[in-house]
Tab-separated table of N, CA and C in Angstrom:
chain	number	residue	atom	x	y	z
J	1	UNK	N	56.079	39.835	-8.129
J	1	UNK	CA	56.681	40.677	-9.374
J	1	UNK	C	55.783	41.576	-9.851
J	2	UNK	N	55.834	42.710	-9.831
J	2	UNK	CA	54.867	43.824	-10.564
J	2	UNK	C	54.958	43.814	-12.109
J	3	UNK	N	53.806	43.605	-12.606
J	3	UNK	CA	53.752	43.729	-14.184
J	3	UNK	C	52.905	44.878	-14.465
J	4	UNK	N	53.176	45.655	-15.536
J	4	UNK	CA	52.141	46.741	-16.023
J	4	UNK	C	51.849	46.401	-17.429
J	5	UNK	N	50.537	46.297	-17.521
J	5	UNK	CA	49.882	45.945	-18.834
J	5	UNK	C	49.641	47.326	-19.568
J	6	UNK	N	49.775	47.418	-21.010
J	6	UNK	CA	49.499	48.660	-21.469
J	6	UNK	C	49.563	48.504	-22.998
J	7	UNK	N	49.101	49.565	-23.737
J	7	UNK	CA	49.194	49.648	-25.221
J	7	UNK	C	50.737	49.975	-25.386
J	8	UNK	N	51.258	49.299	-26.374
J	8	UNK	CA	52.753	49.556	-26.846
J	8	UNK	C	52.835	50.936	-27.394
J	9	UNK	N	54.006	51.545	-27.229
J	9	UNK	CA	54.161	52.856	-27.653
J	9	UNK	C	55.706	52.525	-28.550
J	10	UNK	N	56.006	53.508	-29.482
J	10	UNK	CA	57.219	53.224	-30.252
J	10	UNK	C	58.416	52.811	-29.449
J	11	UNK	N	58.661	53.437	-28.405
J	11	UNK	CA	59.880	53.129	-27.623
J	11	UNK	C	59.874	51.638	-27.120
J	12	UNK	N	58.730	50.914	-27.179
J	12	UNK	CA	58.671	49.542	-26.645
J	12	UNK	C	59.177	48.571	-27.941
J	13	UNK	N	59.270	49.198	-29.240
J	13	UNK	CA	59.970	48.384	-30.191
J	13	UNK	C	60.998	47.478	-30.051
J	14	UNK	N	62.117	48.108	-29.535
J	14	UNK	CA	63.154	47.364	-29.343
J	14	UNK	C	63.049	46.146	-28.325
J	15	UNK	N	62.344	46.457	-27.308
J	15	UNK	CA	62.140	45.455	-26.342
J	15	UNK	C	61.173	44.388	-26.791
J	16	UNK	N	60.272	44.668	-27.703
J	16	UNK	CA	59.178	43.653	-28.363
J	16	UNK	C	60.255	42.773	-29.249
J	17	UNK	N	60.938	43.558	-30.030
J	17	UNK	CA	61.935	42.818	-30.819
J	17	UNK	C	62.896	41.876	-29.945
J	18	UNK	N	63.412	42.237	-28.987
J	18	UNK	CA	64.166	41.341	-28.141
J	18	UNK	C	63.253	40.068	-27.583
J	19	UNK	N	62.223	40.403	-27.090
J	19	UNK	CA	61.361	39.395	-26.638
J	19	UNK	C	61.068	38.216	-27.873
J	20	UNK	N	60.681	38.823	-28.945
J	20	UNK	CA	60.498	37.902	-30.079
J	20	UNK	C	61.712	37.229	-30.461
J	21	UNK	N	62.949	37.770	-30.554
J	21	UNK	CA	64.014	37.103	-30.913
J	21	UNK	C	64.338	36.064	-29.894
J	22	UNK	N	64.268	36.279	-28.491
J	22	UNK	CA	64.555	35.301	-27.472
J	22	UNK	C	63.577	34.271	-27.364
J	23	UNK	N	62.167	34.517	-27.478
J	23	UNK	CA	61.313	33.430	-27.292
J	23	UNK	C	60.706	32.794	-28.601
J	24	UNK	N	60.549	33.459	-29.680
J	24	UNK	CA	59.978	33.064	-30.897
J	24	UNK	C	60.675	33.526	-32.129
J	25	UNK	N	62.039	33.273	-32.222
J	25	UNK	CA	62.981	33.718	-33.203
J	25	UNK	C	62.322	33.426	-34.703
J	26	UNK	N	61.341	32.626	-34.920
J	26	UNK	CA	60.850	32.263	-36.139
J	26	UNK	C	59.944	33.555	-36.552
J	27	UNK	N	59.343	34.110	-35.712
J	27	UNK	CA	58.485	35.032	-35.969
J	27	UNK	C	59.095	36.400	-36.821
J	28	UNK	N	58.354	36.851	-37.638
J	28	UNK	CA	58.700	38.081	-38.340
J	28	UNK	C	58.802	39.379	-37.442
J	29	UNK	N	59.851	40.009	-37.187
J	29	UNK	CA	59.921	41.073	-36.225
J	29	UNK	C	59.435	42.493	-36.954
J	30	UNK	N	59.211	42.314	-38.249
J	30	UNK	CA	58.533	43.431	-38.951
J	30	UNK	C	59.207	44.782	-38.582
J	31	UNK	N	58.506	45.893	-38.245
J	31	UNK	CA	59.269	47.130	-37.980
J	31	UNK	C	59.517	47.234	-36.502
J	32	UNK	N	59.372	46.276	-35.647
J	32	UNK	CA	59.418	46.479	-34.127
J	32	UNK	C	60.665	47.121	-33.846
J	33	UNK	N	61.911	46.558	-34.403
J	33	UNK	CA	63.160	47.159	-33.840
J	33	UNK	C	63.163	48.830	-34.019
J	34	UNK	N	62.462	49.267	-34.899
J	34	UNK	CA	62.397	50.550	-35.175
J	34	UNK	C	61.290	51.417	-34.483
J	35	UNK	N	60.522	50.531	-33.840
J	35	UNK	CA	59.249	51.220	-33.116
J	35	UNK	C	58.043	51.239	-34.068
J	36	UNK	N	57.920	50.631	-35.226
J	36	UNK	CA	57.064	50.806	-36.258
J	36	UNK	C	56.257	49.664	-36.459
J	37	UNK	N	54.847	49.906	-36.429
J	37	UNK	CA	54.024	48.710	-36.782
J	37	UNK	C	52.776	49.209	-37.459
J	38	UNK	N	51.800	48.494	-38.167
J	38	UNK	CA	50.887	49.016	-38.894
J	38	UNK	C	49.850	49.661	-37.903
J	39	UNK	N	49.276	50.851	-38.436
J	39	UNK	CA	48.283	51.587	-37.648
J	39	UNK	C	47.079	50.697	-37.236
J	40	UNK	N	46.692	49.746	-37.938
J	40	UNK	CA	45.414	48.945	-37.562
J	40	UNK	C	45.732	47.852	-36.691
J	41	UNK	N	46.899	47.849	-36.329
J	41	UNK	CA	47.258	46.519	-35.331
J	41	UNK	C	47.043	47.146	-33.922
J	42	UNK	N	46.538	46.139	-33.056
J	42	UNK	CA	46.539	46.492	-31.713
J	42	UNK	C	47.733	45.659	-31.058
J	43	UNK	N	48.595	46.447	-30.340
J	43	UNK	CA	49.902	45.967	-30.024
J	43	UNK	C	49.880	46.264	-28.548
J	44	UNK	N	49.858	45.185	-27.541
J	44	UNK	CA	49.845	45.389	-26.237
J	44	UNK	C	51.117	44.738	-25.714
J	45	UNK	N	51.588	45.422	-24.484
J	45	UNK	CA	52.737	44.664	-23.916
J	45	UNK	C	52.536	44.493	-22.393
J	46	UNK	N	53.317	43.619	-21.805
J	46	UNK	CA	53.265	43.386	-20.253
J	46	UNK	C	54.837	43.903	-19.990
J	47	UNK	N	55.107	44.701	-19.169
J	47	UNK	CA	56.430	45.165	-18.720
J	47	UNK	C	56.588	44.866	-17.366
J	48	UNK	N	57.690	44.185	-17.068
J	48	UNK	CA	58.177	43.775	-15.735
J	48	UNK	C	59.690	43.953	-15.747
J	49	UNK	N	60.181	44.163	-14.521
J	49	UNK	CA	61.511	44.266	-14.190
J	49	UNK	C	62.153	45.275	-15.109
J	50	UNK	N	61.572	46.350	-15.646
J	50	UNK	CA	62.049	47.328	-16.475
J	50	UNK	C	62.212	46.826	-18.024
J	51	UNK	N	61.589	45.692	-18.382
J	51	UNK	CA	61.607	45.460	-19.869
J	51	UNK	C	60.245	44.835	-20.129
J	52	UNK	N	60.229	44.575	-21.478
J	52	UNK	CA	59.003	43.984	-22.072
J	52	UNK	C	59.040	42.258	-21.929
J	53	UNK	N	58.062	41.846	-21.181
J	53	UNK	CA	58.096	40.360	-20.830
J	53	UNK	C	56.866	39.865	-21.506
J	54	UNK	N	55.911	40.484	-22.122
J	54	UNK	CA	54.833	39.885	-22.765
J	54	UNK	C	54.476	40.756	-24.030
J	55	UNK	N	53.855	40.062	-24.973
J	55	UNK	CA	53.447	41.082	-26.207
J	55	UNK	C	52.309	40.220	-26.775
J	56	UNK	N	51.137	41.105	-27.266
J	56	UNK	CA	50.115	40.492	-27.972
J	56	UNK	C	49.909	41.410	-29.078
J	57	UNK	N	49.855	40.780	-30.223
J	57	UNK	CA	49.621	41.473	-31.571
J	57	UNK	C	48.353	41.061	-31.948
J	58	UNK	N	47.442	42.074	-32.573
J	58	UNK	CA	46.108	41.557	-32.952
J	58	UNK	C	45.441	42.557	-33.814
J	59	UNK	N	44.223	42.319	-34.449
J	59	UNK	CA	43.669	43.358	-35.332
J	59	UNK	C	42.246	43.051	-34.988
J	60	UNK	N	41.397	44.345	-34.949
J	60	UNK	CA	40.010	44.283	-34.656
J	60	UNK	C	39.202	44.392	-35.972
J	61	UNK	N	39.711	44.388	-37.058
J	61	UNK	CA	38.974	44.632	-38.434
J	61	UNK	C	39.048	43.451	-39.306
J	62	UNK	N	39.186	42.395	-38.978
J	62	UNK	CA	39.382	41.129	-39.775
J	62	UNK	C	38.096	40.511	-40.138
J	63	UNK	N	38.271	39.544	-41.182
J	63	UNK	CA	37.054	38.797	-41.601
J	63	UNK	C	37.423	37.322	-41.644
J	64	UNK	N	36.832	36.423	-40.815
J	64	UNK	CA	36.975	35.116	-40.829
J	64	UNK	C	36.236	34.467	-41.928
J	65	UNK	N	37.085	33.831	-42.871
J	65	UNK	CA	36.411	33.482	-44.216
J	65	UNK	C	35.887	31.913	-44.019
J	66	UNK	N	36.115	31.244	-43.035
J	66	UNK	CA	35.668	29.960	-42.970
J	66	UNK	C	34.155	29.969	-42.527
J	67	UNK	N	33.583	28.666	-42.392
J	67	UNK	CA	32.593	28.507	-41.966
J	67	UNK	C	32.516	28.523	-40.232
J	68	UNK	N	31.478	28.764	-39.695
J	68	UNK	CA	31.606	28.736	-38.229
J	68	UNK	C	31.769	30.051	-37.457
J	69	UNK	N	31.868	31.137	-38.015
J	69	UNK	CA	31.814	32.456	-37.250
J	69	UNK	C	30.422	32.679	-36.800
J	70	UNK	N	30.311	32.933	-35.544
J	70	UNK	CA	28.849	33.056	-35.083
J	70	UNK	C	28.239	34.438	-35.133
J	71	UNK	N	29.012	35.323	-35.630
J	71	UNK	CA	28.657	36.754	-35.786
J	71	UNK	C	29.239	37.321	-37.183
J	72	UNK	N	28.493	38.409	-37.729
J	72	UNK	CA	29.088	38.941	-38.852
J	72	UNK	C	30.265	39.848	-38.635
J	73	UNK	N	31.232	40.055	-39.625
J	73	UNK	CA	32.431	40.857	-39.445
J	73	UNK	C	31.907	42.280	-39.023
J	74	UNK	N	33.060	42.932	-38.476
J	74	UNK	CA	34.245	42.552	-38.328
J	74	UNK	C	34.576	41.615	-37.137
J	75	UNK	N	35.762	40.961	-37.364
J	75	UNK	CA	36.103	39.924	-36.340
J	75	UNK	C	37.618	40.287	-35.853
J	76	UNK	N	37.743	40.047	-34.647
J	76	UNK	CA	39.168	40.290	-34.157
J	76	UNK	C	40.100	38.992	-34.435
J	77	UNK	N	41.239	39.313	-34.469
J	77	UNK	CA	42.275	38.293	-34.929
J	77	UNK	C	43.480	38.330	-34.177
J	78	UNK	N	43.774	37.314	-33.310
J	78	UNK	CA	44.945	37.376	-32.480
J	78	UNK	C	46.176	36.822	-33.378
J	79	UNK	N	47.098	37.579	-33.712
J	79	UNK	CA	48.088	37.182	-34.484
J	79	UNK	C	49.230	36.340	-33.678
J	80	UNK	N	49.656	37.125	-32.526
J	80	UNK	CA	50.706	36.571	-31.760
J	80	UNK	C	50.514	36.954	-30.299
J	81	UNK	N	51.051	36.008	-29.629
J	81	UNK	CA	50.884	36.159	-28.076
J	81	UNK	C	52.303	35.385	-27.532
J	82	UNK	N	53.200	36.236	-26.958
J	82	UNK	CA	54.354	35.694	-26.526
J	82	UNK	C	54.612	36.214	-25.015
J	83	UNK	N	54.964	35.297	-24.251
J	83	UNK	CA	55.432	35.642	-22.845
J	83	UNK	C	56.912	35.164	-22.581
J	84	UNK	N	57.747	35.994	-21.927
J	84	UNK	CA	59.168	35.497	-21.528
J	84	UNK	C	58.981	34.150	-20.767
J	85	UNK	N	59.759	33.388	-20.908
J	85	UNK	CA	59.919	32.118	-20.339
J	85	UNK	C	59.996	32.272	-18.774
J	86	UNK	N	60.898	33.198	-18.421
J	86	UNK	CA	61.001	33.585	-16.979
J	86	UNK	C	59.786	34.155	-16.230
J	87	UNK	N	58.811	34.512	-17.216
J	87	UNK	CA	57.560	35.261	-16.643
J	87	UNK	C	56.304	34.433	-16.733
J	88	UNK	N	56.363	33.167	-17.329
J	88	UNK	CA	55.287	32.347	-17.729
J	88	UNK	C	54.731	31.901	-16.418
J	89	UNK	N	53.457	31.377	-16.594
J	89	UNK	CA	52.478	30.941	-15.220
J	89	UNK	C	52.292	31.989	-14.295
J	90	UNK	N	52.414	33.275	-14.746
J	90	UNK	CA	52.104	34.295	-13.776
J	90	UNK	C	50.781	35.133	-14.057
J	91	UNK	N	50.223	34.552	-15.043
J	91	UNK	CA	48.925	35.170	-15.617
J	91	UNK	C	49.119	36.318	-16.598
J	92	UNK	N	50.131	36.461	-17.179
J	92	UNK	CA	50.571	37.602	-17.967
J	92	UNK	C	49.865	37.330	-19.439
J	93	UNK	N	49.838	35.917	-19.901
J	93	UNK	CA	49.199	35.822	-21.219
J	93	UNK	C	47.669	35.962	-21.097
J	94	UNK	N	47.045	35.592	-19.926
J	94	UNK	CA	45.809	35.611	-19.720
J	94	UNK	C	45.285	37.083	-19.613
J	95	UNK	N	46.124	37.879	-18.949
J	95	UNK	CA	45.885	39.345	-18.791
J	95	UNK	C	46.005	40.086	-20.026
J	96	UNK	N	46.887	39.755	-20.854
J	96	UNK	CA	47.018	40.463	-22.343
J	96	UNK	C	46.012	40.152	-23.068
J	97	UNK	N	45.470	38.830	-23.066
J	97	UNK	CA	44.260	38.505	-23.785
J	97	UNK	C	43.137	39.155	-23.472
J	98	UNK	N	42.803	39.268	-22.114
J	98	UNK	CA	41.585	39.903	-21.412
J	98	UNK	C	41.681	41.432	-21.824
J	99	UNK	N	42.949	42.182	-21.930
J	99	UNK	CA	43.136	43.543	-22.358
J	99	UNK	C	42.570	43.742	-23.582
J	100	UNK	N	43.029	42.703	-24.511
J	100	UNK	CA	42.573	42.932	-26.057
J	100	UNK	C	41.139	42.854	-26.057
J	101	UNK	N	40.487	41.629	-25.402
J	101	UNK	CA	39.115	41.555	-25.536
J	101	UNK	C	38.254	42.751	-25.011
J	102	UNK	N	38.715	43.516	-24.056
J	102	UNK	CA	38.164	44.668	-23.638
J	102	UNK	C	38.187	45.688	-24.791
J	103	UNK	N	39.396	45.740	-25.378
J	103	UNK	CA	39.565	46.756	-26.658
J	103	UNK	C	38.509	46.312	-27.541
J	104	UNK	N	38.133	45.041	-27.764
J	104	UNK	CA	37.337	44.489	-28.746
J	104	UNK	C	35.864	45.055	-28.290
J	105	UNK	N	35.541	44.818	-27.060
J	105	UNK	CA	34.151	45.201	-26.542
J	105	UNK	C	33.967	46.771	-26.652
J	106	UNK	N	34.872	47.637	-26.639
J	106	UNK	CA	34.901	48.879	-26.796
J	106	UNK	C	34.604	49.377	-28.228
J	107	UNK	N	35.279	48.513	-29.051
J	107	UNK	CA	35.039	48.619	-30.576
J	107	UNK	C	33.827	47.930	-31.150
J	108	UNK	N	32.984	47.364	-30.298
J	108	UNK	CA	32.003	46.587	-30.666
J	108	UNK	C	32.115	45.489	-31.557
J	109	UNK	N	33.176	44.935	-31.369
J	109	UNK	CA	33.630	43.588	-32.133
J	109	UNK	C	33.068	42.540	-31.332
J	110	UNK	N	32.390	41.496	-31.786
J	110	UNK	CA	31.662	40.589	-31.004
J	110	UNK	C	32.363	39.150	-31.070
J	111	UNK	N	33.337	38.998	-31.910
J	111	UNK	CA	33.981	37.713	-32.011
J	111	UNK	C	35.357	37.766	-32.423
J	112	UNK	N	36.274	36.948	-31.838
J	112	UNK	CA	37.597	36.882	-32.133
J	112	UNK	C	37.918	35.443	-32.360
J	113	UNK	N	39.038	35.406	-33.428
J	113	UNK	CA	39.647	34.129	-33.530
J	113	UNK	C	41.174	34.131	-33.580
J	114	UNK	N	41.722	32.863	-33.655
J	114	UNK	CA	43.184	32.701	-33.694
J	114	UNK	C	43.306	31.318	-34.255
J	115	UNK	N	44.655	31.202	-34.675
J	115	UNK	CA	45.163	29.907	-35.261
J	115	UNK	C	46.444	29.595	-34.387
J	116	UNK	N	46.457	28.706	-33.423
J	116	UNK	CA	47.367	28.319	-32.693
J	116	UNK	C	48.614	27.760	-33.418
J	117	UNK	N	49.814	28.178	-33.163
J	117	UNK	CA	50.915	27.823	-33.998
J	117	UNK	C	51.264	26.302	-33.860
J	118	UNK	N	51.381	25.760	-35.070
J	118	UNK	CA	51.814	24.244	-34.831
J	118	UNK	C	53.112	24.048	-34.464
J	119	UNK	N	53.598	22.799	-34.333
J	119	UNK	CA	54.875	22.539	-33.785
J	119	UNK	C	55.027	22.264	-32.446
J	120	UNK	N	56.260	22.303	-31.916
J	120	UNK	CA	56.631	21.852	-30.644
J	120	UNK	C	55.805	22.827	-29.746
J	121	UNK	N	55.131	22.298	-28.738
J	121	UNK	CA	54.435	23.136	-27.694
J	121	UNK	C	52.953	23.260	-28.069
J	122	UNK	N	52.607	22.856	-29.304
J	122	UNK	CA	51.260	23.024	-29.814
J	122	UNK	C	50.015	22.586	-28.851
J	123	UNK	N	50.029	21.372	-28.191
J	123	UNK	CA	49.025	21.011	-27.425
J	123	UNK	C	48.903	21.977	-26.081
J	124	UNK	N	50.134	22.435	-25.558
J	124	UNK	CA	50.135	23.400	-24.583
J	124	UNK	C	49.605	24.801	-24.942
J	125	UNK	N	49.869	25.205	-26.139
J	125	UNK	CA	49.076	26.470	-26.616
J	125	UNK	C	47.535	26.282	-26.779
J	126	UNK	N	47.161	25.096	-27.359
J	126	UNK	CA	45.681	24.776	-27.421
J	126	UNK	C	45.148	24.787	-26.078
J	127	UNK	N	45.713	24.136	-25.056
J	127	UNK	CA	45.163	24.091	-23.658
J	127	UNK	C	45.120	25.568	-23.026
J	128	UNK	N	46.004	26.429	-23.286
J	128	UNK	CA	45.998	27.749	-22.757
J	128	UNK	C	44.714	28.510	-23.536
J	129	UNK	N	44.747	28.589	-24.590
J	129	UNK	CA	43.640	29.151	-25.525
J	129	UNK	C	42.326	28.565	-24.938
J	130	UNK	N	42.248	27.403	-24.712
J	130	UNK	CA	40.981	26.830	-24.128
J	130	UNK	C	40.488	27.364	-22.775
J	131	UNK	N	41.645	27.501	-21.947
J	131	UNK	CA	41.385	28.002	-20.594
J	131	UNK	C	41.076	29.497	-20.564
J	132	UNK	N	41.440	30.217	-21.666
J	132	UNK	CA	41.006	31.657	-21.708
J	132	UNK	C	39.731	31.736	-22.611
J	133	UNK	N	39.013	30.696	-22.875
J	133	UNK	CA	37.645	30.905	-23.479
J	133	UNK	C	37.647	30.476	-25.078
J	134	UNK	N	38.657	30.091	-25.619
J	134	UNK	CA	38.544	29.668	-26.902
J	134	UNK	C	38.109	28.119	-27.215
J	135	UNK	N	37.367	28.029	-28.230
J	135	UNK	CA	36.958	26.604	-28.720
J	135	UNK	C	37.299	26.572	-30.112
J	136	UNK	N	37.412	25.324	-30.560
J	136	UNK	CA	37.676	25.083	-32.025
J	136	UNK	C	36.325	25.564	-32.837
J	137	UNK	N	36.554	26.299	-34.023
J	137	UNK	CA	35.472	26.948	-34.783
J	137	UNK	C	34.939	25.787	-35.721
J	138	UNK	N	35.892	24.939	-36.187
J	138	UNK	CA	35.338	23.989	-37.163
J	138	UNK	C	35.774	22.676	-36.361
J	139	UNK	N	35.969	21.616	-37.303
J	139	UNK	CA	36.295	20.329	-36.675
J	139	UNK	C	37.655	20.477	-35.933
J	140	UNK	N	37.812	19.923	-34.761
J	140	UNK	CA	39.158	20.312	-33.833
J	140	UNK	C	40.195	19.479	-34.692
J	141	UNK	N	40.191	18.387	-35.447
J	141	UNK	CA	41.260	17.719	-36.060
J	141	UNK	C	41.534	18.389	-37.245
J	142	UNK	N	40.890	19.380	-37.916
J	142	UNK	CA	41.367	20.004	-39.132
J	142	UNK	C	42.496	20.905	-38.925
J	143	UNK	N	43.266	21.086	-39.864
J	143	UNK	CA	44.626	21.793	-39.790
J	143	UNK	C	44.739	22.819	-40.864
J	144	UNK	N	45.002	24.061	-40.546
J	144	UNK	CA	45.271	24.639	-39.321
J	144	UNK	C	44.103	24.659	-38.208
J	145	UNK	N	44.194	24.372	-37.041
J	145	UNK	CA	43.160	24.658	-36.085
J	145	UNK	C	42.895	25.982	-35.811
J	146	UNK	N	41.532	26.339	-36.053
J	146	UNK	CA	41.079	27.624	-35.931
J	146	UNK	C	40.298	27.753	-34.529
J	147	UNK	N	40.475	28.679	-33.733
J	147	UNK	CA	39.760	28.830	-32.432
J	147	UNK	C	39.187	30.010	-32.357
J	148	UNK	N	37.879	30.124	-31.639
J	148	UNK	CA	37.233	31.389	-31.568
J	148	UNK	C	36.661	31.709	-30.342
J	149	UNK	N	36.157	32.857	-29.998
J	149	UNK	CA	35.616	33.157	-28.712
J	149	UNK	C	34.614	34.234	-28.856
J	150	UNK	N	33.473	34.244	-28.446
J	150	UNK	CA	32.594	35.358	-28.337
J	150	UNK	C	33.215	36.360	-27.321
J	151	UNK	N	32.956	37.549	-27.582
J	151	UNK	CA	33.605	38.631	-26.785
J	151	UNK	C	32.539	38.958	-25.583
């Protein structure tokens, strides 16, 4: 199956909204149905079979307030990563994350963090983020768990 990874454009908004609604309905869809999102957000999509099958939302200009950040700000912050159930285990999540990390390198941001969503599937999310190079920033048993990665 061919997948195209790219920066999202306003026309992707309805597809992103559908993906969120189908796979993570508890997420705020913000202005995605109208193709609108904050200008400071990095929004990436994976397109397959003529539809959005993966989505990453992040920011390049955040500041991690806790202890444990190995570099001074700005820090990258991955807010959401969602892949359609039918397209999981094909490397789409990893590819979206690597695309974001390339954008961070280009912006001279040296460190990124994320907070894996608690609840059902939490251990699997932590395993995935560990496989793509993230480690706990502070004590692994602290909640919420914060994970980080040098770029």
